Amino acid sequence: MTQKKHSAPKTHTSRRTLLSIGSLAAVGSLANTALAQSFTAPPNHLTGRPYPTPIRPLPEGKRTFGYAIVGLGKYALNQILPAFAECQHARLEALVSGDRNKALKVAQQYNLNEDSIYSYENFDNIIHNPKIDAVYIILPNALHADFTIRAFRAGKHVMCEKPMATTIEDAQRMIDAGKRANKQLMIGYRCHYDPLNRQAVSVIRNGRLGTPKILTTDNTDILDFQDPSAQWRVTKALSGGGSLMDIGIYGINASRYLLNEDPIEVMAMTVPPKNPNFGDVEDRITWLMRYRSGAMVHGSSSFSTAATTRFGLQGDKANLTMDPATGYYGNRVELHETDETEVWTPRMFTIPQLNQFSAQLDHLPEAIQKKAPITSTGEEGLQDLKIIQAIYKAAETQKPVSTDWGNWRLG
Ligand code: NAD
């Protein structure tokens, strides 16, 4: 074994970083039967929850693109709102919440006045607020479509969290509504704006791995059923599915941007969860995907195994390992060539925004201003959803399912 090409130190990935992935930030005993008995499915209507953590105020700055954030849950409060502080173009302009007290506290933290707070019911009044350019929907998955369509009706652009919807029909309705309104629809696939993921794509496209042959993607975490944000995730009417919809989707999306190709066939296997807290969604699922080029993918996701977010791509010249691959911070990419290992850390990149959340928030105004294409479009989200549905069908029927509906890839 020769020396490493670069002397960059290996970054330590804390358990905390891993656990933050997919926002399922907790370890809990799933064997707590009292808890299992007390678990009840959340209502399939809009609710509000109290404000959990204090957040630092935003600095002053001239940023021209105003966002209204819809849903003040964990991801919005802990990742997205603080990220505005590092934005060049995006500005926090309004909050939409089912809990006015929580919204008032958040508004105070971010120097917003009371007029900037909307409820889920009076949300449509944003049509009268010209300072709101876009709406960012960070609600449970089943609520994405209606808020997207309402936002388009109000003449706003839309950023919507992944998965964009729970059904293919809803996803298509969202895309159509954007086209009718002549407004942009962007999906919050933050990894497209993460420097390490971008670097991995560039290395692969430059042919450094040779021909990509086998890709492995694993996204797992332990769902904490004491956390309210776990409850809608295990209720199919709100989530559309279990670990695959929530965190496996990172592997589905990444297999498309890493291989730059769409699968033509999928196979899958799942086992019924033993824990009654799982409601009507899967805990663990594994899948195989076959590509016209001959590349193959095997992927997995789980809600009951220790936190992992790992991609591995094997080419006929070199291998690439990303571990963690989709963390909020501290992602790591390693290139394994014949007998040496190159370690990259975020420090080695010259991309100005290392914060993927701020880069994502800025991407929409930048694309609009430059009339440039959006990287993570509604069509990207729809394609992922179609592949996910094919994987569910393959798992249910125990037969391969064709995904060869006219291969395309944005590149
Ligand atoms: P969360 O449960 O913490 O927040 C959901 C918010 O929606 C809460 O404020 C809740 O009060 C509100 N809400 C309104 N109606 C509700 C209802 N009927 N049931 C439950 N909550 C309701 O969830 P989260 O982790 O913030 O996830 C929200 C969205 O963000 C999801 O689509 C999720 O997939 C996505 N997400 C994306 C990432 C990422 O890295 N891109 C990370 C975490 C979550």
Short mmCIF file of C-alpha atoms and ligand atoms in Angstrom, two decimals:
data_model
loop_
_atom_site.label_atom_id
_atom_site.label_comp_id
_atom_site.label_asym_id
_atom_site.label_seq_id
_atom_site.Cartn_x
_atom_site.Cartn_y
_atom_site.Cartn_z
CA MET A 1 0.00 0.00 0.00
CA THR A 2 1.50 3.39 -1.00
CA GLN A 3 1.11 6.72 0.80
CA LYS A 4 -2.06 8.77 0.39
CA LYS A 5 -1.86 11.35 -2.40
CA HIS A 6 -3.10 14.15 -0.13
CA SER A 7 -2.29 14.63 3.48
CA ALA A 8 -5.79 15.92 4.30
CA PRO A 9 -6.79 14.52 7.67
CA LYS A 10 -9.75 12.21 7.84
CA THR A 11 -12.73 14.11 9.18
CA HIS A 12 -14.30 12.60 12.24
CA THR A 13 -17.94 11.84 11.64
CA SER A 14 -19.76 12.04 14.90
CA ARG A 15 -22.78 9.98 15.69
CA ARG A 16 -24.59 13.29 16.05
CA THR A 17 -23.89 14.13 12.39
CA LEU A 18 -25.10 10.74 11.27
CA LEU A 19 -28.21 10.94 13.34
CA SER A 20 -29.15 14.29 11.91
CA ILE A 21 -29.59 12.73 8.50
CA GLY A 22 -33.15 12.66 7.26
CA SER A 23 -34.01 14.63 10.40
CA LEU A 24 -34.61 11.48 12.39
CA ALA A 25 -32.38 12.78 15.14
CA ALA A 26 -32.82 10.33 17.92
CA VAL A 27 -32.23 6.89 19.26
CA GLY A 28 -35.09 5.38 21.16
CA SER A 29 -36.00 2.00 22.43
CA LEU A 30 -38.39 0.48 19.97
CA ALA A 31 -39.05 -2.31 22.44
CA ASN A 32 -41.06 -0.05 24.74
CA THR A 33 -44.38 -1.81 24.68
CA ALA A 34 -46.19 0.86 26.71
CA LEU A 35 -45.15 3.35 24.09
CA ALA A 36 -46.20 0.98 21.35
CA GLN A 37 -49.64 0.70 22.89
CA SER A 38 -49.99 4.43 23.36
CA PHE A 39 -49.01 5.18 19.75
CA THR A 40 -51.82 6.62 17.70
CA ALA A 41 -51.73 7.75 14.10
CA PRO A 42 -51.59 11.53 13.65
CA PRO A 43 -54.57 13.34 12.13
CA ASN A 44 -54.66 13.60 8.36
CA HIS A 45 -55.26 17.33 8.57
CA LEU A 46 -53.09 20.32 9.36
CA THR A 47 -51.85 20.68 12.93
CA GLY A 48 -49.41 22.88 14.81
CA ARG A 49 -46.75 21.92 17.38
CA PRO A 50 -44.93 24.07 19.96
CA TYR A 51 -41.63 25.76 19.12
CA PRO A 52 -38.74 23.59 20.38
CA THR A 53 -35.36 25.39 20.16
CA PRO A 54 -34.06 28.98 20.12
CA ILE A 55 -32.29 30.14 16.95
CA ARG A 56 -29.90 33.05 16.38
CA PRO A 57 -31.26 36.09 14.49
CA LEU A 58 -30.34 36.73 10.86
CA PRO A 59 -27.73 39.38 10.03
CA GLU A 60 -28.70 42.47 8.06
CA GLY A 61 -28.17 42.22 4.31
CA LYS A 62 -29.58 43.05 0.94
CA ARG A 63 -31.15 39.92 -0.38
CA THR A 64 -33.81 40.36 -2.99
CA PHE A 65 -35.71 37.06 -3.05
CA GLY A 66 -38.27 36.52 -0.28
CA TYR A 67 -39.35 33.07 0.88
CA ALA A 68 -42.40 32.09 2.92
CA ILE A 69 -41.64 28.92 4.89
CA VAL A 70 -44.62 26.61 5.23
CA GLY A 71 -44.42 24.30 8.26
CA LEU A 72 -42.22 25.02 11.25
CA GLY A 73 -41.15 21.47 12.10
CA LYS A 74 -37.70 20.07 12.79
CA TYR A 75 -36.15 20.48 9.37
CA ALA A 76 -37.48 24.01 8.89
CA LEU A 77 -36.46 25.22 12.36
CA ASN A 78 -33.11 23.49 12.68
CA GLN A 79 -31.70 23.54 9.15
CA ILE A 80 -33.52 25.84 6.76
CA LEU A 81 -34.28 28.96 8.81
CA PRO A 82 -30.71 29.29 10.17
CA ALA A 83 -29.33 28.78 6.63
CA PHE A 84 -30.80 32.11 5.48
CA ALA A 85 -27.98 33.77 7.39
CA GLU A 86 -25.50 32.57 4.77
CA CYS A 87 -27.60 33.30 1.69
CA GLN A 88 -26.56 35.78 -0.97
CA HIS A 89 -29.97 36.20 -2.64
CA ALA A 90 -32.60 34.50 -0.50
CA ARG A 91 -34.33 36.26 2.38
CA LEU A 92 -36.76 34.96 4.96
CA GLU A 93 -39.97 36.92 4.40
CA ALA A 94 -42.87 35.03 5.98
CA LEU A 95 -43.86 32.04 8.10
CA VAL A 96 -46.84 29.75 7.67
CA SER A 97 -47.75 27.66 10.71
CA GLY A 98 -50.65 25.98 12.47
CA ASP A 99 -49.32 27.21 15.82
CA ARG A 100 -49.43 31.01 16.06
CA ASN A 101 -47.51 31.13 19.34
CA LYS A 102 -44.65 29.16 17.86
CA ALA A 103 -44.71 31.33 14.73
CA LEU A 104 -44.60 34.50 16.86
CA LYS A 105 -41.50 33.23 18.68
CA VAL A 106 -39.79 32.29 15.44
CA ALA A 107 -40.74 35.64 13.88
CA GLN A 108 -39.17 37.44 16.82
CA GLN A 109 -35.95 35.43 16.46
CA TYR A 110 -35.70 36.33 12.79
CA ASN A 111 -36.83 39.96 13.01
CA LEU A 112 -40.09 39.42 11.16
CA ASN A 113 -43.19 41.38 12.10
CA GLU A 114 -46.56 39.84 12.94
CA ASP A 115 -47.93 40.65 9.48
CA SER A 116 -45.49 38.12 8.09
CA ILE A 117 -47.22 35.23 9.83
CA TYR A 118 -49.87 33.23 8.00
CA SER A 119 -51.89 30.24 9.10
CA TYR A 120 -52.58 27.19 6.95
CA GLU A 121 -56.10 28.56 6.49
CA ASN A 122 -55.27 32.12 5.41
CA PHE A 123 -52.17 31.04 3.46
CA ASP A 124 -53.78 32.09 0.16
CA ASN A 125 -53.54 35.73 1.29
CA ILE A 126 -49.86 35.61 0.31
CA ILE A 127 -51.18 36.63 -3.11
CA HIS A 128 -51.41 40.18 -1.67
CA ASN A 129 -47.81 40.19 -0.40
CA PRO A 130 -45.40 41.15 -3.20
CA LYS A 131 -42.40 40.67 -0.91
CA ILE A 132 -42.96 36.91 -1.05
CA ASP A 133 -41.37 35.57 -4.24
CA ALA A 134 -41.45 31.88 -3.38
CA VAL A 135 -43.01 29.44 -0.96
CA TYR A 136 -40.89 26.67 0.60
CA ILE A 137 -43.08 23.72 1.65
CA ILE A 138 -41.66 21.70 4.56
CA LEU A 139 -44.77 19.79 5.62
CA PRO A 140 -45.51 16.04 5.80
CA ASN A 141 -45.31 14.60 2.28
CA ALA A 142 -49.03 14.19 1.58
CA LEU A 143 -49.59 17.91 2.14
CA HIS A 144 -47.00 19.04 -0.42
CA ALA A 145 -49.25 18.91 -3.49
CA ASP A 146 -52.09 21.08 -2.22
CA PHE A 147 -49.79 23.78 -0.83
CA THR A 148 -47.75 23.78 -4.03
CA ILE A 149 -50.87 24.28 -6.12
CA ARG A 150 -52.19 26.98 -3.77
CA ALA A 151 -48.83 28.77 -3.94
CA PHE A 152 -48.84 28.70 -7.74
CA ARG A 153 -52.39 30.07 -7.70
CA ALA A 154 -51.07 32.92 -5.57
CA GLY A 155 -48.47 33.64 -8.27
CA LYS A 156 -45.43 32.43 -6.32
CA HIS A 157 -42.53 30.16 -7.23
CA VAL A 158 -42.32 26.94 -5.20
CA MET A 159 -39.54 25.06 -3.44
CA CYS A 160 -40.94 21.77 -2.13
CA GLU A 161 -39.33 19.20 0.11
CA LYS A 162 -38.61 15.63 -0.96
CA PRO A 163 -40.41 13.39 -1.68
CA MET A 164 -42.35 15.93 -3.74
CA ALA A 165 -45.65 14.04 -3.27
CA THR A 166 -47.06 10.71 -2.19
CA THR A 167 -48.54 9.79 -5.58
CA ILE A 168 -47.45 10.15 -9.19
CA GLU A 169 -50.75 11.89 -9.95
CA ASP A 170 -50.12 14.56 -7.31
CA ALA A 171 -46.57 15.09 -8.57
CA GLN A 172 -47.87 15.58 -12.09
CA ARG A 173 -50.56 18.01 -10.84
CA MET A 174 -47.82 20.06 -9.16
CA ILE A 175 -45.74 20.22 -12.35
CA ASP A 176 -48.80 21.15 -14.42
CA ALA A 177 -49.83 23.87 -11.97
CA GLY A 178 -46.34 25.41 -12.17
CA LYS A 179 -46.49 25.45 -15.95
CA ARG A 180 -49.96 27.02 -15.92
CA ALA A 181 -48.79 29.71 -13.52
CA ASN A 182 -45.53 30.16 -15.46
CA LYS A 183 -43.65 29.80 -12.17
CA GLN A 184 -40.73 27.55 -11.19
CA LEU A 185 -41.02 24.34 -9.17
CA MET A 186 -37.86 23.20 -7.42
CA ILE A 187 -37.51 20.12 -5.18
CA GLY A 188 -35.37 20.39 -2.03
CA TYR A 189 -32.79 17.78 -3.05
CA ARG A 190 -30.09 19.47 -1.01
CA CYS A 191 -27.34 17.00 -2.06
CA HIS A 192 -27.38 18.57 -5.54
CA TYR A 193 -25.98 21.67 -3.83
CA ASP A 194 -23.54 19.86 -1.53
CA PRO A 195 -19.93 20.44 -2.66
CA LEU A 196 -18.86 16.88 -1.94
CA ASN A 197 -21.68 15.32 -3.93
CA ARG A 198 -20.94 17.75 -6.76
CA GLN A 199 -17.29 16.80 -6.65
CA ALA A 200 -18.16 13.11 -6.80
CA VAL A 201 -20.32 13.74 -9.88
CA SER A 202 -17.51 15.69 -11.53
CA VAL A 203 -14.93 12.95 -10.85
CA ILE A 204 -17.26 10.31 -12.30
CA ARG A 205 -18.11 12.42 -15.37
CA ASN A 206 -14.41 13.05 -15.97
CA GLY A 207 -13.93 9.32 -16.35
CA ARG A 208 -11.64 8.87 -13.38
CA LEU A 209 -13.48 5.69 -12.34
CA GLY A 210 -13.61 4.37 -15.88
CA THR A 211 -16.96 2.79 -16.69
CA PRO A 212 -19.24 2.72 -13.62
CA LYS A 213 -20.31 -0.89 -12.98
CA ILE A 214 -21.82 -1.31 -9.51
CA LEU A 215 -23.35 1.29 -7.20
CA THR A 216 -24.35 0.63 -3.62
CA THR A 217 -26.55 3.05 -1.65
CA ASP A 218 -27.54 2.59 2.00
CA ASN A 219 -29.58 5.07 4.04
CA THR A 220 -30.66 3.94 7.48
CA ASP A 221 -31.60 5.38 10.84
CA ILE A 222 -33.47 4.45 13.99
CA LEU A 223 -36.88 6.08 14.16
CA ASP A 224 -37.70 7.54 17.56
CA PHE A 225 -41.40 6.98 18.10
CA GLN A 226 -41.45 9.50 20.95
CA ASP A 227 -40.70 12.23 18.42
CA PRO A 228 -43.88 13.69 16.85
CA SER A 229 -42.07 13.92 13.51
CA ALA A 230 -41.85 10.10 13.48
CA GLN A 231 -45.59 9.67 13.69
CA TRP A 232 -46.60 10.98 10.27
CA ARG A 233 -43.62 9.10 8.77
CA VAL A 234 -45.19 5.75 9.68
CA THR A 235 -48.68 6.72 8.51
CA LYS A 236 -48.94 5.97 4.81
CA ALA A 237 -51.71 8.49 4.19
CA LEU A 238 -49.29 11.24 5.24
CA SER A 239 -45.90 9.85 4.18
CA GLY A 240 -46.70 7.69 1.14
CA GLY A 241 -44.39 4.98 2.49
CA GLY A 242 -41.72 4.19 5.05
CA SER A 243 -37.92 4.39 5.03
CA LEU A 244 -37.75 4.30 1.22
CA MET A 245 -39.87 7.46 0.86
CA ASP A 246 -38.07 9.26 3.67
CA ILE A 247 -34.37 8.37 3.39
CA GLY A 248 -34.03 5.64 0.74
CA ILE A 249 -35.01 8.36 -1.74
CA TYR A 250 -31.52 9.85 -1.32
CA GLY A 251 -30.11 6.65 -2.80
CA ILE A 252 -32.67 6.62 -5.62
CA ASN A 253 -31.90 10.21 -6.55
CA ALA A 254 -28.13 9.75 -6.15
CA SER A 255 -28.05 6.65 -8.32
CA ARG A 256 -29.48 8.83 -11.07
CA TYR A 257 -27.08 11.76 -10.63
CA LEU A 258 -24.02 9.59 -10.01
CA LEU A 259 -24.61 7.23 -12.94
CA ASN A 260 -26.22 9.90 -15.15
CA GLU A 261 -28.64 7.25 -16.31
CA ASP A 262 -32.08 5.96 -15.37
CA PRO A 263 -32.76 2.31 -14.52
CA ILE A 264 -34.66 0.09 -16.92
CA GLU A 265 -35.73 -2.55 -14.38
CA VAL A 266 -36.04 -2.91 -10.61
CA MET A 267 -36.42 -5.80 -8.17
CA ALA A 268 -37.06 -5.45 -4.44
CA MET A 269 -37.65 -7.24 -1.19
CA THR A 270 -39.10 -6.14 2.12
CA VAL A 271 -40.08 -7.82 5.38
CA PRO A 272 -43.12 -6.87 7.45
CA PRO A 273 -42.03 -4.85 10.50
CA LYS A 274 -42.53 -6.69 13.80
CA ASN A 275 -42.82 -3.46 15.79
CA PRO A 276 -46.50 -2.35 15.82
CA ASN A 277 -45.38 1.31 15.87
CA PHE A 278 -44.62 0.96 12.19
CA GLY A 279 -48.24 1.48 11.24
CA ASP A 280 -48.81 0.70 7.59
CA VAL A 281 -45.36 1.46 6.11
CA GLU A 282 -42.21 -0.54 5.58
CA ASP A 283 -39.32 -0.44 8.01
CA ARG A 284 -36.59 -2.10 5.91
CA ILE A 285 -36.44 -2.56 2.16
CA THR A 286 -33.72 -3.54 -0.31
CA TRP A 287 -33.74 -3.13 -4.08
CA LEU A 288 -31.78 -3.91 -7.23
CA MET A 289 -31.74 -1.76 -10.36
CA ARG A 290 -30.49 -2.63 -13.83
CA TYR A 291 -29.34 -0.12 -16.44
CA ARG A 292 -29.07 -0.18 -20.22
CA SER A 293 -25.31 0.54 -19.96
CA GLY A 294 -24.88 -2.65 -17.91
CA ALA A 295 -24.48 -0.79 -14.61
CA MET A 296 -26.23 -2.28 -11.58
CA VAL A 297 -27.37 -0.76 -8.29
CA HIS A 298 -28.17 -2.35 -4.99
CA GLY A 299 -29.78 -0.15 -2.38
CA SER A 300 -31.28 -0.33 1.06
CA SER A 301 -33.12 1.81 3.56
CA SER A 302 -34.21 1.15 7.11
CA PHE A 303 -35.92 2.85 10.03
CA SER A 304 -34.64 0.38 12.63
CA THR A 305 -30.90 0.09 12.13
CA ALA A 306 -28.06 2.38 13.21
CA ALA A 307 -27.55 5.57 11.23
CA THR A 308 -25.81 5.13 7.86
CA THR A 309 -25.65 7.22 4.75
CA ARG A 310 -23.23 5.57 2.37
CA PHE A 311 -22.73 5.38 -1.38
CA GLY A 312 -20.09 3.26 -3.14
CA LEU A 313 -19.45 3.29 -6.86
CA GLN A 314 -17.19 0.74 -8.48
CA GLY A 315 -15.78 1.46 -11.92
CA ASP A 316 -13.40 -0.56 -14.06
CA LYS A 317 -10.54 1.84 -13.19
CA ALA A 318 -11.25 3.02 -9.65
CA ASN A 319 -13.81 3.02 -6.84
CA LEU A 320 -15.47 5.92 -5.06
CA THR A 321 -16.79 5.75 -1.50
CA MET A 322 -19.00 8.45 0.00
CA ASP A 323 -19.47 7.93 3.74
CA PRO A 324 -21.25 9.89 5.03
CA ALA A 325 -22.77 10.65 1.65
CA THR A 326 -25.87 12.70 2.46
CA GLY A 327 -25.17 14.16 5.91
CA TYR A 328 -26.09 17.72 6.73
CA TYR A 329 -22.41 18.47 7.30
CA GLY A 330 -19.12 16.59 7.14
CA ASN A 331 -19.71 14.46 4.06
CA ARG A 332 -16.67 12.55 2.86
CA VAL A 333 -15.61 11.26 -0.50
CA GLU A 334 -12.74 8.84 -1.05
CA LEU A 335 -11.33 7.77 -4.37
CA HIS A 336 -9.75 4.35 -4.30
CA GLU A 337 -7.38 3.82 -7.17
CA THR A 338 -5.21 0.78 -7.73
CA ASP A 339 -3.14 0.95 -4.58
CA GLU A 340 -3.75 4.36 -3.05
CA THR A 341 -6.55 6.28 -1.43
CA GLU A 342 -7.29 9.95 -1.97
CA VAL A 343 -9.29 11.64 0.74
CA TRP A 344 -11.25 14.79 -0.01
CA THR A 345 -12.73 17.05 2.56
CA PRO A 346 -14.96 20.11 2.02
CA ARG A 347 -11.92 22.34 2.68
CA MET A 348 -10.48 21.33 -0.65
CA PHE A 349 -13.22 22.97 -2.72
CA THR A 350 -13.46 26.49 -3.98
CA ILE A 351 -17.26 26.57 -4.22
CA PRO A 352 -18.13 29.66 -2.12
CA GLN A 353 -21.12 28.25 -0.25
CA LEU A 354 -20.14 25.16 1.67
CA ASN A 355 -23.51 25.21 3.40
CA GLN A 356 -25.71 23.10 1.13
CA PHE A 357 -28.94 24.56 2.59
CA SER A 358 -27.99 28.16 1.75
CA ALA A 359 -26.76 27.09 -1.67
CA GLN A 360 -30.09 25.37 -2.28
CA LEU A 361 -32.08 28.43 -1.13
CA ASP A 362 -30.01 30.66 -3.44
CA HIS A 363 -30.23 28.33 -6.43
CA LEU A 364 -33.86 29.20 -7.19
CA PRO A 365 -33.38 33.01 -7.37
CA GLU A 366 -30.10 32.56 -9.24
CA ALA A 367 -31.72 30.32 -11.85
CA ILE A 368 -34.68 32.69 -12.24
CA GLN A 369 -32.44 35.72 -12.57
CA LYS A 370 -30.13 34.07 -15.12
CA LYS A 371 -33.01 32.30 -16.89
CA ALA A 372 -30.97 29.14 -16.33
CA PRO A 373 -32.38 25.65 -15.77
CA ILE A 374 -33.10 24.53 -12.22
CA THR A 375 -31.03 21.52 -11.17
CA SER A 376 -33.59 19.71 -9.01
CA THR A 377 -36.82 20.18 -10.94
CA GLY A 378 -40.29 18.79 -10.39
CA GLU A 379 -39.56 16.35 -13.24
CA GLU A 380 -36.59 15.01 -11.21
CA GLY A 381 -38.89 14.52 -8.24
CA LEU A 382 -41.50 12.81 -10.38
CA GLN A 383 -38.94 10.42 -11.87
CA ASP A 384 -37.79 9.40 -8.36
CA LEU A 385 -41.37 8.87 -7.29
CA LYS A 386 -42.06 6.65 -10.31
CA ILE A 387 -38.97 4.53 -9.53
CA ILE A 388 -40.01 4.30 -5.86
CA GLN A 389 -43.49 3.13 -6.86
CA ALA A 390 -41.91 0.53 -9.15
CA ILE A 391 -39.76 -0.69 -6.23
CA TYR A 392 -42.84 -1.01 -4.00
CA LYS A 393 -44.61 -2.95 -6.75
CA ALA A 394 -41.61 -5.25 -7.22
CA ALA A 395 -41.47 -5.90 -3.47
CA GLU A 396 -45.20 -6.64 -3.35
CA THR A 397 -45.36 -8.88 -6.44
CA GLN A 398 -41.90 -10.45 -5.94
CA LYS A 399 -41.33 -9.90 -9.66
CA PRO A 400 -39.04 -7.56 -11.62
CA VAL A 401 -40.79 -4.34 -12.69
CA SER A 402 -39.83 -2.45 -15.85
CA THR A 403 -38.91 1.21 -15.44
CA ASP A 404 -38.09 1.52 -19.13
CA TRP A 405 -40.72 4.15 -19.85
CA GLY A 406 -38.43 6.19 -22.08
CA ASN A 407 -35.11 6.74 -20.38
CA TRP A 408 -34.04 10.26 -19.82
CA ARG A 409 -31.57 12.02 -17.65
CA LEU A 410 -31.01 15.71 -17.11
CA GLY A 411 -27.24 15.28 -16.88
P1 NAD B 1 -41.77 17.53 11.22
O1 NAD B 1 -42.78 16.56 11.68
O2 NAD B 1 -40.68 17.91 12.17
O3 NAD B 1 -42.45 18.88 10.74
C1 NAD B 1 -43.69 18.87 10.07
C2 NAD B 1 -44.40 20.17 10.30
O4 NAD B 1 -45.68 20.08 9.66
C3 NAD B 1 -44.69 20.47 11.80
O5 NAD B 1 -44.51 21.84 12.04
C4 NAD B 1 -46.15 20.10 11.96
O6 NAD B 1 -46.82 20.86 12.95
C5 NAD B 1 -46.70 20.45 10.58
N1 NAD B 1 -47.93 19.72 10.25
C6 NAD B 1 -48.99 20.27 9.66
N2 NAD B 1 -49.97 19.37 9.50
C7 NAD B 1 -49.52 18.21 10.01
C8 NAD B 1 -50.09 16.91 10.14
N3 NAD B 1 -51.33 16.64 9.69
N4 NAD B 1 -49.35 15.96 10.71
C9 NAD B 1 -48.10 16.22 11.14
N5 NAD B 1 -47.49 17.44 11.04
C10 NAD B 1 -48.21 18.43 10.48
O7 NAD B 1 -41.15 16.93 9.89
P2 NAD B 1 -39.79 17.32 9.18
O8 NAD B 1 -38.76 16.35 9.56
O9 NAD B 1 -39.52 18.75 9.35
O10 NAD B 1 -40.16 16.98 7.64
C11 NAD B 1 -40.99 17.84 6.88
C12 NAD B 1 -40.68 17.63 5.39
O11 NAD B 1 -39.31 17.90 5.16
C13 NAD B 1 -40.91 16.21 4.88
O12 NAD B 1 -41.37 16.24 3.57
C14 NAD B 1 -39.52 15.58 4.92
O13 NAD B 1 -39.34 14.54 3.98
C15 NAD B 1 -38.67 16.78 4.57
N6 NAD B 1 -37.31 16.68 5.11
C16 NAD B 1 -36.28 16.86 4.27
C17 NAD B 1 -34.99 16.78 4.74
C18 NAD B 1 -33.83 17.00 3.80
O14 NAD B 1 -32.70 16.75 4.21
N7 NAD B 1 -34.07 17.50 2.59
C19 NAD B 1 -34.75 16.50 6.08
C20 NAD B 1 -35.83 16.35 6.91
C21 NAD B 1 -37.12 16.44 6.43
#
